[in-house]
């Protein structure tokens, strides 16, 4: 009998993460649920064990916006589990309607801290555990918000990731969220290249609009947004459908040799754009309606170099044995 494999899922206490934890538990995987909220995490864990009849479901605490929390988590994980087969970066931050800059404990804008640099640090710290697997895979949860980068004028403002422009530029929650997910998509491409020698595959999935619980919709700021979200629910994908997508990309033979790619909800690998030619109008309309290609912005060398260099510089103190007690001044890239 094949040795039981281990999957680690961040943000597994609700929504897609919880559905994914149940999906893997039903298939008799060992599951580690990495959650910030232990109370809701414990409730979710108990439900998953009861529904799957799989006792090998563990709960561990981590705050994906905090480098120190991630470092502590990875140290504890390595002490408990010598090997990791699948790492799914599902946890995400988006504060709908937020008007003020929100910064992490490390002084980084909260979307980028949670959605981009946190996953980068965790993957780097758990690389040794992953390389002990015979088929190690990392999965990033991206969003259709990155389609806004089909606009050639849309760029990540690398000079405002620590609220440097707080006095001159209003906060835009939607832009920061979309930009942070584009940052994660860019890291997917670069990490796949960096980890190729170790046989570690890194891919991303493009998540469309998802049905949300009433509790999640109640957090939207503004009655009109909560009403719109409620009306849209029947037309959105279910967490179970995305959980099935996670499982397919992380376990199927189809993706055994695929790395550095973006996969859509139909389980199809999205194409790579021709960077030598501008996108025609007809192609732009098609991509806005149903994305089939990765936005060119994610594949441009200068953007890849910037996000990688910034990720390495911001997390430098946490990639060594000694963890900095205080966040360092943000490096220039």
Coordinates of C-alpha atoms in Angstrom, one line a residue:
X1 CA 0.0 0.0 0.0
X2 CA 1.3 3.5 -0.9
X3 CA 2.5 5.5 2.0
X4 CA -0.1 8.0 3.2
X5 CA 0.7 11.5 1.8
X6 CA 0.6 14.8 3.7
X7 CA -1.1 18.0 2.5
X8 CA -0.8 21.4 4.2
X9 CA -3.6 23.9 3.5
X10 CA -3.5 27.4 4.8
X11 CA -6.8 29.1 5.6
X12 CA -8.5 25.8 6.0
X13 CA -11.1 26.8 8.6
X14 CA -13.7 28.0 6.1
X15 CA -14.7 28.4 2.5
X16 CA -12.5 26.8 -0.2
X17 CA -9.8 25.9 2.3
X18 CA -12.3 23.9 4.4
X19 CA -13.8 22.2 1.4
X20 CA -10.3 21.3 0.2
X21 CA -9.3 19.9 3.6
X22 CA -12.4 17.7 3.5
X23 CA -11.7 16.6 -0.1
X24 CA -8.2 15.4 0.8
X25 CA -9.3 13.8 4.0
X26 CA -12.0 11.9 2.1
X27 CA -9.2 10.5 -0.1
X28 CA -7.3 9.4 3.1
X29 CA -4.5 12.0 3.0
X30 CA -2.9 13.3 6.1
X31 CA -4.2 16.8 6.4
X32 CA -2.7 19.8 8.3
X33 CA -5.0 22.7 8.6
X34 CA -3.0 25.9 9.1
X35 CA -5.4 28.5 10.4
X36 CA -5.2 31.9 12.1
X37 CA -8.4 31.4 14.1
X38 CA -8.1 28.3 16.2
X39 CA -11.6 28.4 17.4
X40 CA -13.2 28.2 14.0
X41 CA -10.4 25.9 12.9
X42 CA -11.2 23.4 15.6
X43 CA -14.8 23.4 14.7
X44 CA -13.9 22.8 11.0
X45 CA -11.5 20.1 11.9
X46 CA -14.1 18.2 14.0
X47 CA -16.6 18.4 11.1
X48 CA -14.0 17.1 8.6
X49 CA -13.0 14.2 10.8
X50 CA -16.7 13.3 11.3
X51 CA -17.6 13.5 7.6
X52 CA -14.4 11.8 6.3
X53 CA -13.9 9.3 9.2
X54 CA -10.2 10.2 8.8
X55 CA -8.5 10.9 12.2
X56 CA -5.3 12.1 10.5
X57 CA -6.4 15.8 10.4
X58 CA -4.2 18.2 12.4
X59 CA -4.8 21.8 13.3
X60 CA -1.9 24.3 13.6
X61 CA -2.0 28.1 14.1
X62 CA -0.4 30.6 11.8
X63 CA -0.9 34.2 10.8
X64 CA 0.1 34.4 7.1
X65 CA 0.6 38.2 7.4
X66 CA 3.2 37.8 10.1
X67 CA 6.7 36.7 9.2
X68 CA 7.5 35.7 12.7
X69 CA 4.3 33.6 13.0
X70 CA 5.2 31.8 9.7
X71 CA 8.7 31.2 10.9
X72 CA 7.4 29.8 14.3
X73 CA 4.9 27.7 12.4
X74 CA 7.4 26.2 10.0
X75 CA 9.8 25.3 12.9
X76 CA 6.9 23.5 14.7
X77 CA 5.8 21.8 11.5
X78 CA 9.3 20.5 10.8
X79 CA 9.5 19.2 14.3
X80 CA 6.2 17.2 13.9
X81 CA 6.4 16.2 10.2
X82 CA 9.6 15.2 8.5
X83 CA 8.1 15.3 5.0
X84 CA 5.5 17.4 3.2
X85 CA 4.0 16.3 -0.2
X86 CA 1.6 19.1 -1.0
X87 CA 1.5 22.8 0.1
X88 CA -1.6 24.7 -0.8
X89 CA -1.5 28.5 -0.2
X90 CA -5.2 29.1 0.1
X91 CA -5.3 31.7 2.8
X92 CA -5.9 35.2 1.6
X93 CA -6.7 38.7 2.8
X94 CA -9.2 41.2 1.2
X95 CA -11.0 43.8 3.3
X96 CA -13.9 44.8 1.1
X97 CA -14.6 48.6 1.2
X98 CA -11.6 49.4 3.4
X99 CA -10.6 53.1 3.0
X100 CA -7.5 53.2 5.1
X101 CA -4.1 51.6 4.7
X102 CA -3.7 48.4 6.7
X103 CA -0.2 47.3 7.5
X104 CA 1.1 44.0 8.9
X105 CA 3.3 43.6 11.9
X106 CA 6.3 43.8 9.5
X107 CA 5.1 47.2 8.2
X108 CA 3.9 45.8 4.8
X109 CA 0.5 46.5 3.2
X110 CA -1.7 43.8 4.4
X111 CA -2.8 42.3 1.0
X112 CA 0.8 41.9 0.0
X113 CA 1.9 40.6 3.4
X114 CA -0.7 37.9 3.4
X115 CA -1.2 37.0 -0.3
X116 CA 2.3 37.4 -1.7
X117 CA 5.2 37.6 0.7
X118 CA 3.7 35.3 3.4
X119 CA 3.3 32.4 1.0
X120 CA 6.8 33.0 -0.4
X121 CA 8.4 32.8 3.0
X122 CA 6.5 29.6 4.0
X123 CA 7.5 27.9 0.8
X124 CA 11.1 28.8 1.3
X125 CA 11.1 27.6 4.9
X126 CA 9.4 24.3 4.1
X127 CA 11.4 23.5 1.0
X128 CA 13.5 20.9 2.8
X129 CA 10.3 19.0 3.9
X130 CA 8.9 19.2 0.4
X131 CA 12.0 17.9 -1.3
X132 CA 11.8 14.7 0.7
X133 CA 8.6 13.8 -1.2
X134 CA 8.7 11.8 -4.4
X135 CA 6.2 14.2 -6.0
X136 CA 6.3 17.5 -4.2
X137 CA 3.8 20.2 -5.3
X138 CA 3.0 23.8 -4.3
X139 CA -0.2 25.4 -5.3
X140 CA -1.0 29.2 -5.2
X141 CA -4.6 30.5 -5.2
X142 CA -4.8 33.4 -7.6
X143 CA -7.9 35.4 -8.6
X144 CA -9.5 36.6 -11.8
X145 CA -8.7 40.1 -10.5
X146 CA -5.4 39.7 -12.3
X147 CA -7.3 40.1 -15.6
X148 CA -7.1 43.9 -14.9
X149 CA -3.5 43.5 -16.0
X150 CA -4.7 43.1 -19.5
X151 CA -4.7 46.9 -19.4
X152 CA -1.1 47.8 -20.4
X153 CA -1.3 50.8 -18.0
X154 CA -2.0 48.6 -15.0
X155 CA 1.2 48.1 -12.9
X156 CA 2.1 47.1 -9.4
X157 CA 3.2 50.2 -7.5
X158 CA 6.4 48.7 -5.9
X159 CA 7.1 52.1 -4.2
X160 CA 3.9 52.0 -2.1
X161 CA 3.9 48.5 -0.6
X162 CA 4.6 49.9 2.8
X163 CA 2.2 52.9 2.5
X164 CA 5.0 55.2 1.5
X165 CA 2.3 57.3 -0.4
X166 CA -0.2 57.4 2.4
X167 CA -0.4 61.2 2.3
X168 CA -0.7 61.5 -1.4
X169 CA -2.6 58.4 -2.7
X170 CA -5.9 57.2 -1.5
X171 CA -6.1 53.5 -0.5
X172 CA -7.8 51.3 -3.0
X173 CA -8.6 47.8 -1.5
X174 CA -9.5 46.3 -4.8
X175 CA -6.3 47.4 -6.5
X176 CA -4.1 46.2 -3.7
X177 CA -5.8 42.8 -3.6
X178 CA -5.5 42.4 -7.4
X179 CA -1.9 43.5 -7.4
X180 CA -1.0 41.1 -4.6
X181 CA -2.5 38.2 -6.5
X182 CA -0.6 39.3 -9.6
X183 CA 2.5 39.3 -7.3
X184 CA 1.7 35.7 -6.3
X185 CA 1.3 34.7 -10.0
X186 CA 4.7 36.2 -10.8
X187 CA 6.2 34.3 -7.9
X188 CA 4.6 31.1 -9.3
X189 CA 6.7 31.5 -12.5
X190 CA 9.9 32.3 -10.7
X191 CA 9.6 29.7 -8.0
X192 CA 9.0 27.0 -10.5
X193 CA 12.3 27.9 -12.2
X194 CA 14.1 28.2 -8.9
X195 CA 12.9 24.9 -7.5
X196 CA 13.2 22.9 -10.8
X197 CA 16.4 21.2 -9.8
X198 CA 14.8 19.8 -6.6
X199 CA 11.9 18.4 -8.7
X200 CA 9.4 20.6 -6.9
X201 CA 6.4 21.8 -9.0
X202 CA 4.8 25.2 -8.4
X203 CA 1.5 26.1 -10.1
X204 CA -1.4 28.5 -9.6
X205 CA -5.1 28.2 -10.1
X206 CA -7.3 31.1 -11.3
X207 CA -10.3 31.3 -9.0
X208 CA -13.5 33.0 -10.2
X209 CA -16.2 34.5 -8.1
X210 CA -17.1 32.1 -5.2
X211 CA -20.3 31.6 -3.3
X212 CA -19.8 33.0 0.2
X213 CA -21.5 32.3 3.5
X214 CA -23.9 34.9 5.0
X215 CA -21.3 35.6 7.7
X216 CA -18.7 36.5 5.0
X217 CA -21.1 38.7 3.1
X218 CA -22.0 40.5 6.2
X219 CA -18.4 41.8 6.4
X220 CA -18.9 43.8 3.2
X221 CA -18.9 47.5 3.9
X222 CA -22.1 49.1 2.4
X223 CA -25.6 47.7 2.1
X224 CA -25.4 47.9 -1.7
X225 CA -22.4 45.6 -1.8
X226 CA -24.0 43.1 0.6
X227 CA -27.2 43.1 -1.5
X228 CA -25.3 42.7 -4.8
X229 CA -23.2 39.8 -3.3
X230 CA -26.4 38.0 -2.2
X231 CA -28.0 38.4 -5.6
X232 CA -24.9 37.0 -7.4
X233 CA -24.6 33.9 -5.2
X234 CA -26.5 31.4 -7.5
X235 CA -24.3 32.4 -10.4
X236 CA -21.0 31.8 -8.7
X237 CA -18.8 28.7 -8.3
X238 CA -19.0 26.6 -5.2
X239 CA -16.1 26.0 -2.8
X240 CA -16.5 22.3 -3.5
X241 CA -15.8 22.9 -7.2
X242 CA -12.6 24.8 -6.5
X243 CA -11.6 22.2 -3.9
X244 CA -11.9 19.6 -6.7
X245 CA -9.6 21.8 -8.9
X246 CA -7.0 22.0 -6.1
X247 CA -7.1 18.2 -5.7
X248 CA -6.7 17.6 -9.4
X249 CA -3.8 20.0 -9.9
X250 CA -2.0 18.6 -6.8
X251 CA -2.5 14.9 -7.3
X252 CA -3.2 14.0 -10.9
X253 CA -0.7 12.5 -13.3
X254 CA -1.7 15.2 -15.8
X255 CA 0.2 17.8 -13.7
X256 CA 3.1 15.6 -12.6
X257 CA 5.5 17.4 -15.0
X258 CA 3.7 20.8 -15.2
X259 CA 5.2 23.7 -13.3
X260 CA 5.1 27.5 -13.4
X261 CA 1.7 27.5 -15.0
X262 CA -1.8 29.0 -14.3
X263 CA -4.8 26.7 -14.4
X264 CA -8.4 27.8 -15.0
X265 CA -11.6 26.4 -13.5
X266 CA -11.9 24.0 -16.4
X267 CA -8.6 22.4 -15.3
X268 CA -6.9 23.7 -18.4
X269 CA -3.4 25.2 -18.5
X270 CA -3.6 28.8 -19.6
X271 CA -1.5 29.9 -22.5
X272 CA 1.6 32.1 -22.4
X273 CA 1.3 35.4 -24.3
X274 CA 3.5 36.5 -27.2
X275 CA 5.5 39.4 -25.6
X276 CA 6.7 40.6 -28.9
X277 CA 3.2 41.6 -30.1
X278 CA 0.5 43.9 -28.5
X279 CA -2.8 42.2 -27.8
X280 CA -5.4 42.9 -30.5
X281 CA -8.8 44.3 -29.7
X282 CA -10.7 41.1 -30.5
X283 CA -8.3 39.1 -28.3
X284 CA -8.6 41.6 -25.5
X285 CA -12.4 41.3 -25.5
X286 CA -12.2 37.5 -25.5
X287 CA -9.8 37.5 -22.6
X288 CA -11.9 39.9 -20.6
X289 CA -14.8 37.6 -21.0
X290 CA -13.0 34.3 -20.4
X291 CA -9.4 34.3 -19.6
X292 CA -7.4 31.7 -21.5
X293 CA -3.9 33.3 -21.3
X294 CA -1.7 34.6 -18.5
X295 CA -1.5 38.4 -18.6
X296 CA 1.8 39.5 -20.3
X297 CA 2.7 41.5 -17.2
X298 CA 3.3 38.3 -15.2
X299 CA 5.8 37.1 -17.8
X300 CA 8.0 40.2 -18.2
X301 CA 11.5 39.7 -16.8
X302 CA 11.6 43.1 -15.1
X303 CA 8.5 42.4 -13.1
X304 CA 9.7 38.9 -12.2
X305 CA 13.0 40.3 -11.1
X306 CA 11.4 43.0 -8.9
X307 CA 9.0 40.8 -7.0
X308 CA 11.6 38.1 -6.5
X309 CA 14.2 40.5 -5.2
X310 CA 11.7 42.3 -3.0
X311 CA 10.5 38.9 -1.6
X312 CA 14.0 37.8 -0.8
X313 CA 15.0 41.2 0.8
X314 CA 11.9 41.5 2.9
X315 CA 12.1 38.0 4.3
X316 CA 15.9 37.8 4.6
X317 CA 16.1 37.9 8.4
X318 CA 13.5 35.0 8.5
X319 CA 15.3 32.8 6.0
X320 CA 18.2 32.4 8.5
X321 CA 18.4 30.8 11.9
X322 CA 18.1 34.1 13.7
X323 CA 14.8 35.9 13.5
X324 CA 14.8 39.7 13.7
X325 CA 12.9 40.9 16.8
X326 CA 11.8 44.1 15.0
X327 CA 10.8 44.5 11.3
X328 CA 13.6 46.0 9.3
X329 CA 13.3 49.1 7.1
X330 CA 11.9 48.2 3.7
X331 CA 14.8 47.6 1.2
X332 CA 14.9 49.4 -2.0
X333 CA 14.5 47.4 -5.2

